[in-house]
XYZ file of C-alpha atoms in Angstrom:
276
model
C 101.740 128.817 108.682
C 104.365 130.221 106.449
C 103.926 127.563 103.478
C 100.131 127.839 103.558
C 100.382 131.633 103.521
C 102.763 131.589 100.610
C 100.537 129.208 98.760
C 97.316 131.524 99.481
C 99.166 134.385 97.937
C 100.242 132.612 94.973
C 96.751 131.529 94.319
C 95.280 134.969 95.041
C 97.986 136.434 92.449
C 96.829 134.062 89.919
C 93.201 134.729 90.528
C 93.896 138.362 89.746
C 95.979 137.820 86.689
C 93.566 135.328 85.363
C 90.844 138.007 85.951
C 92.606 140.562 84.068
C 93.323 138.253 81.207
C 89.884 137.219 81.127
C 88.448 140.855 81.303
C 91.027 141.762 78.487
C 89.526 138.965 76.144
C 85.960 140.070 77.046
C 86.509 143.423 75.921
C 88.711 142.519 72.993
C 85.715 140.700 71.732
C 83.322 143.371 72.549
C 85.236 145.708 70.183
C 84.330 143.689 67.230
C 80.506 143.846 68.126
C 80.379 147.174 69.979
C 80.439 150.842 69.399
C 83.734 152.115 71.259
C 81.578 154.987 72.910
C 79.324 152.609 74.297
C 78.775 152.605 78.007
C 79.937 149.035 78.087
C 83.446 150.568 77.715
C 83.337 152.876 80.621
C 85.948 152.538 83.448
C 83.344 151.350 85.955
C 82.410 148.643 83.447
C 85.908 147.492 82.886
C 86.401 147.586 86.904
C 83.246 145.714 87.736
C 84.064 142.880 84.809
C 87.339 142.579 86.216
C 86.403 142.120 89.858
C 83.611 139.859 88.868
C 85.849 137.522 86.768
C 88.656 137.687 89.603
C 85.858 136.940 92.239
C 84.699 134.008 89.791
C 88.033 132.678 89.216
C 89.225 132.777 93.072
C 85.976 130.928 93.939
C 86.656 128.256 91.410
C 90.356 127.877 92.471
C 89.483 127.916 96.030
C 86.817 125.033 95.372
C 89.370 122.995 93.392
C 92.031 123.501 95.981
C 89.666 122.383 98.855
C 88.262 119.411 96.773
C 91.909 118.081 95.682
C 93.336 119.070 99.090
C 91.101 116.805 100.866
C 91.593 113.868 98.435
C 95.261 114.382 98.686
C 94.982 114.164 102.680
C 92.868 111.083 102.246
C 95.512 109.461 100.101
C 98.146 110.455 102.348
C 96.237 109.037 105.411
C 95.641 105.749 103.331
C 99.201 105.388 102.452
C 100.276 105.938 106.181
C 97.857 103.547 107.371
C 98.858 100.790 104.957
C 102.627 101.694 105.812
C 101.575 100.982 109.587
C 99.626 98.033 108.939
C 102.201 96.519 106.876
C 104.779 97.271 109.651
C 102.549 96.001 112.277
C 102.149 92.581 110.255
C 105.965 92.297 109.758
C 106.658 92.814 113.446
C 103.863 90.497 114.275
C 105.343 87.766 112.073
C 108.830 88.270 113.065
C 107.717 87.324 116.431
C 106.651 83.884 115.050
C 109.556 82.746 113.701
C 112.046 82.643 116.678
C 109.341 81.036 118.870
C 108.638 78.193 116.376
C 112.285 77.751 115.502
C 113.662 77.455 119.167
C 111.027 74.657 119.606
C 111.974 72.823 116.584
C 115.573 73.164 117.416
C 114.959 71.567 120.890
C 113.175 68.628 119.399
C 116.068 67.840 116.904
C 118.669 68.398 119.714
C 117.420 65.332 121.560
C 117.973 62.989 118.579
C 121.258 64.139 117.093
C 123.105 61.789 119.106
C 120.385 58.855 119.827
C 119.311 58.722 116.144
C 121.450 60.556 113.550
C 119.254 59.451 110.665
C 115.993 60.585 112.338
C 117.844 63.836 113.314
C 118.781 64.301 109.549
C 115.134 63.722 108.363
C 114.076 66.258 111.007
C 116.705 68.949 109.842
C 115.189 68.175 106.275
C 111.643 69.044 107.398
C 112.821 72.035 109.443
C 114.376 73.348 106.164
C 111.083 72.884 104.312
C 109.336 74.984 107.053
C 111.781 77.627 106.863
C 111.595 77.695 103.197
C 108.084 77.975 103.411
C 108.371 80.785 105.863
C 110.857 82.845 103.795
C 108.657 82.606 100.544
C 105.268 83.408 101.978
C 102.947 85.251 100.013
C 103.389 89.086 100.175
C 99.722 89.680 100.951
C 100.333 88.020 104.203
C 97.907 85.379 103.339
C 98.615 81.658 101.834
C 96.174 78.772 100.855
C 95.103 76.616 103.713
C 96.830 73.753 101.635
C 100.119 75.315 101.648
C 99.845 75.938 105.500
C 99.033 72.237 105.997
C 102.145 71.232 104.324
C 104.171 73.128 106.697
C 101.815 71.644 109.638
C 102.578 68.404 108.424
C 106.279 68.658 108.606
C 105.852 70.070 111.863
C 103.909 67.246 113.212
C 106.478 64.924 111.841
C 108.929 66.484 114.149
C 106.934 66.149 117.032
C 105.843 62.631 116.440
C 109.554 61.566 116.247
C 109.810 63.286 120.049
C 106.565 62.232 121.309
C 106.278 58.651 119.668
C 102.706 57.004 120.144
C 101.974 59.890 122.789
C 101.050 62.004 119.985
C 98.052 60.734 117.788
C 96.913 63.090 114.812
C 93.684 63.230 112.884
C 92.880 65.432 110.009
C 89.339 66.477 109.153
C 89.900 69.071 106.165
C 87.134 69.772 103.614
C 88.536 70.088 100.287
C 86.519 73.227 99.613
C 88.495 74.845 102.162
C 91.946 74.147 101.134
C 92.174 77.204 98.504
C 90.730 79.635 101.351
C 93.520 82.285 102.264
C 94.946 82.107 105.742
C 97.870 84.125 107.397
C 100.922 81.841 107.431
C 102.078 80.262 110.319
C 98.655 80.927 111.976
C 97.554 77.210 112.062
C 101.095 76.019 112.892
C 100.933 78.298 116.030
C 97.457 76.796 117.181
C 98.970 73.513 116.699
C 102.191 73.918 118.494
C 100.247 75.474 121.376
C 98.134 72.486 121.446
C 101.117 69.970 121.764
C 102.943 72.160 123.965
C 100.478 73.058 126.609
C 98.245 69.919 126.020
C 99.860 66.798 124.833
C 103.319 67.328 126.324
C 101.605 67.677 129.897
C 100.136 64.260 129.755
C 102.123 60.976 130.848
C 100.240 59.067 128.040
C 99.979 61.798 125.735
C 96.649 62.404 123.850
C 95.023 62.990 120.476
C 95.329 66.320 118.350
C 92.568 66.657 115.787
C 92.679 69.288 113.103
C 89.245 70.341 111.180
C 88.487 72.986 108.665
C 85.345 73.704 106.945
C 83.197 76.321 105.299
C 80.389 78.292 107.038
C 78.693 80.697 104.506
C 81.248 83.459 104.318
C 83.813 82.162 106.701
C 86.136 79.330 106.974
C 86.201 77.604 110.376
C 89.535 75.775 111.558
C 89.558 74.006 114.934
C 92.360 72.453 116.501
C 91.201 70.036 119.443
C 93.548 68.367 121.747
C 93.483 66.092 124.647
C 94.084 68.070 128.041
C 92.393 71.008 129.984
C 92.843 74.749 130.257
C 95.411 75.789 132.649
C 96.188 79.026 134.467
C 99.502 80.597 132.802
C 102.634 79.629 134.503
C 104.652 82.169 136.204
C 106.841 84.117 133.713
C 104.874 82.676 130.583
C 104.157 85.388 127.885
C 101.371 83.825 125.872
C 103.202 84.865 122.983
C 101.581 82.422 120.436
C 97.847 83.019 121.159
C 98.422 86.729 121.571
C 100.383 86.741 118.282
C 97.449 85.030 116.579
C 94.967 87.474 117.962
C 96.989 90.438 116.950
C 97.301 89.287 113.299
C 93.783 88.482 112.968
C 92.972 91.868 114.230
C 95.459 93.719 111.767
C 94.216 91.700 108.828
C 90.568 91.429 109.554
C 89.447 93.708 111.946
C 86.435 92.275 113.958
C 85.565 89.899 110.893
C 87.859 87.222 112.456
C 87.801 85.702 115.792
C 89.979 82.949 117.977
C 87.925 81.360 120.604
C 89.528 78.895 123.155
C 87.321 76.438 125.418
C 87.349 73.227 127.386
C 85.144 70.442 126.259
C 85.107 67.761 129.029
C 88.729 66.615 128.676
C 89.604 68.252 125.476
C 90.644 71.951 124.727
C 89.506 73.591 121.700
C 90.864 76.529 119.696
C 88.124 77.599 117.147
C 89.451 80.119 114.513
C 86.794 81.719 112.095
C 88.399 83.674 109.149
C 86.476 85.302 106.514
C 87.144 83.753 102.690
C 88.297 87.416 101.471
C 90.573 89.408 103.489
């Protein structure tokens, strides 16, 4: 290409010039120690020295350009990958917020007329969750303890809607509370359990949230009363797909999400490495 050819010509010219300068320096120094009539000062010797120094200089420049060029390409590729990774993460996180917000607003709407005081409390809790969403860590992770605070607000909202149909149990190991987790991830799994599990049962059910450490990873489990059902027509499955996509972008194959039925219960098991 044109730019590459121009760079080559500049480097070639520089090698010739540097070779000439080195040759002059070599023979200038030789004049102080050698006889001017020595064979060392013959035209052939001068030409040979110039060609030799030019070749050596050109080889060194070529090697330097190759090494630094490869490093620059790697740095450029790395910056591009990081930019794409950041863009994908932000796009995936943006999918969570509207989905989460619409469900909460539907819960609040049901109480605005029937119980204004409770509706006001729900709005306060929703504001807390939105504040949490807006101020989350730039590294795309937060301590599990912070995520649990947002989850507590969400479950308080849903408890108003479901009353005694939603029974919640927590089993969180203290050691796991500071392990980083993608924000809104646990919230999405719990929302999915409530929407597709508890809400489908006339008598409601139990929601159990567990977190514990296992060697180099943390296991988070959301278990609810209910059973796995085939997706309804038109269902997007956005929540779980979003969770899996975010895990893939952040951790590659080091994290996993499994959904299984356990005799009248459905469990979503999430495994996340302690270090991203």
